[in-house]
């Protein structure tokens, strides 16, 4: 199972039905207003394009790889753990409604987990209990999903500009892999470093990192 860490606690989240509607909207292209960056005293009110087309792109390539994508493959659920979502082999993708507030958050969880699903589909021997296998998929999901876009990092309170993307991916990989009951912190770090170069540079099904 691959899990996506939840944002910092704050708002109460959405209902399951509201989140399910947001999942359906993740397959459509639209724009949303930017966020007020109160800690910096500026208003980022320009509209930015959500990567909703990535959801459709990944869905299509998952199906091309021979994996089915039924109506219930992505579902909203109430989660007790502090996670935004996850992917479970044979069950599909869950999005944690009570830890989600915005459409962009839903999109990012869906995109991130679809990359895990794609990895699981294309690699017949992928073992989620293997720390290196898990780390590789987390590296790819963090790098290719847009999780570590500098705007999202600013909103999380990380102000580093140069080299921020790889630092962010590493931080989020460690958070996810150490949550794997088969991976200690030391094992997670060793696994991440061992597979970093090959997995970070593996951009399939994209021609290059979006």
XYZ file of C-alpha atoms in Angstrom, residues 11 13 38 62 77 95 107 112 117-118 130 132 146 159 206:
15
model
C -9.742 22.778 8.512
C -12.219 18.583 5.554
C -0.428 35.575 4.693
C -3.058 2.749 -16.972
C -13.507 7.618 2.250
C -9.019 9.922 -1.137
C -6.305 16.495 -7.904
C 0.045 10.930 -7.046
C -1.198 2.407 -9.653
C 0.643 2.717 -12.970
C 10.227 -4.062 -0.241
C 13.462 -0.059 -2.350
C 3.619 18.234 -9.102
C 10.962 28.995 1.428
C 5.519 10.913 -19.619
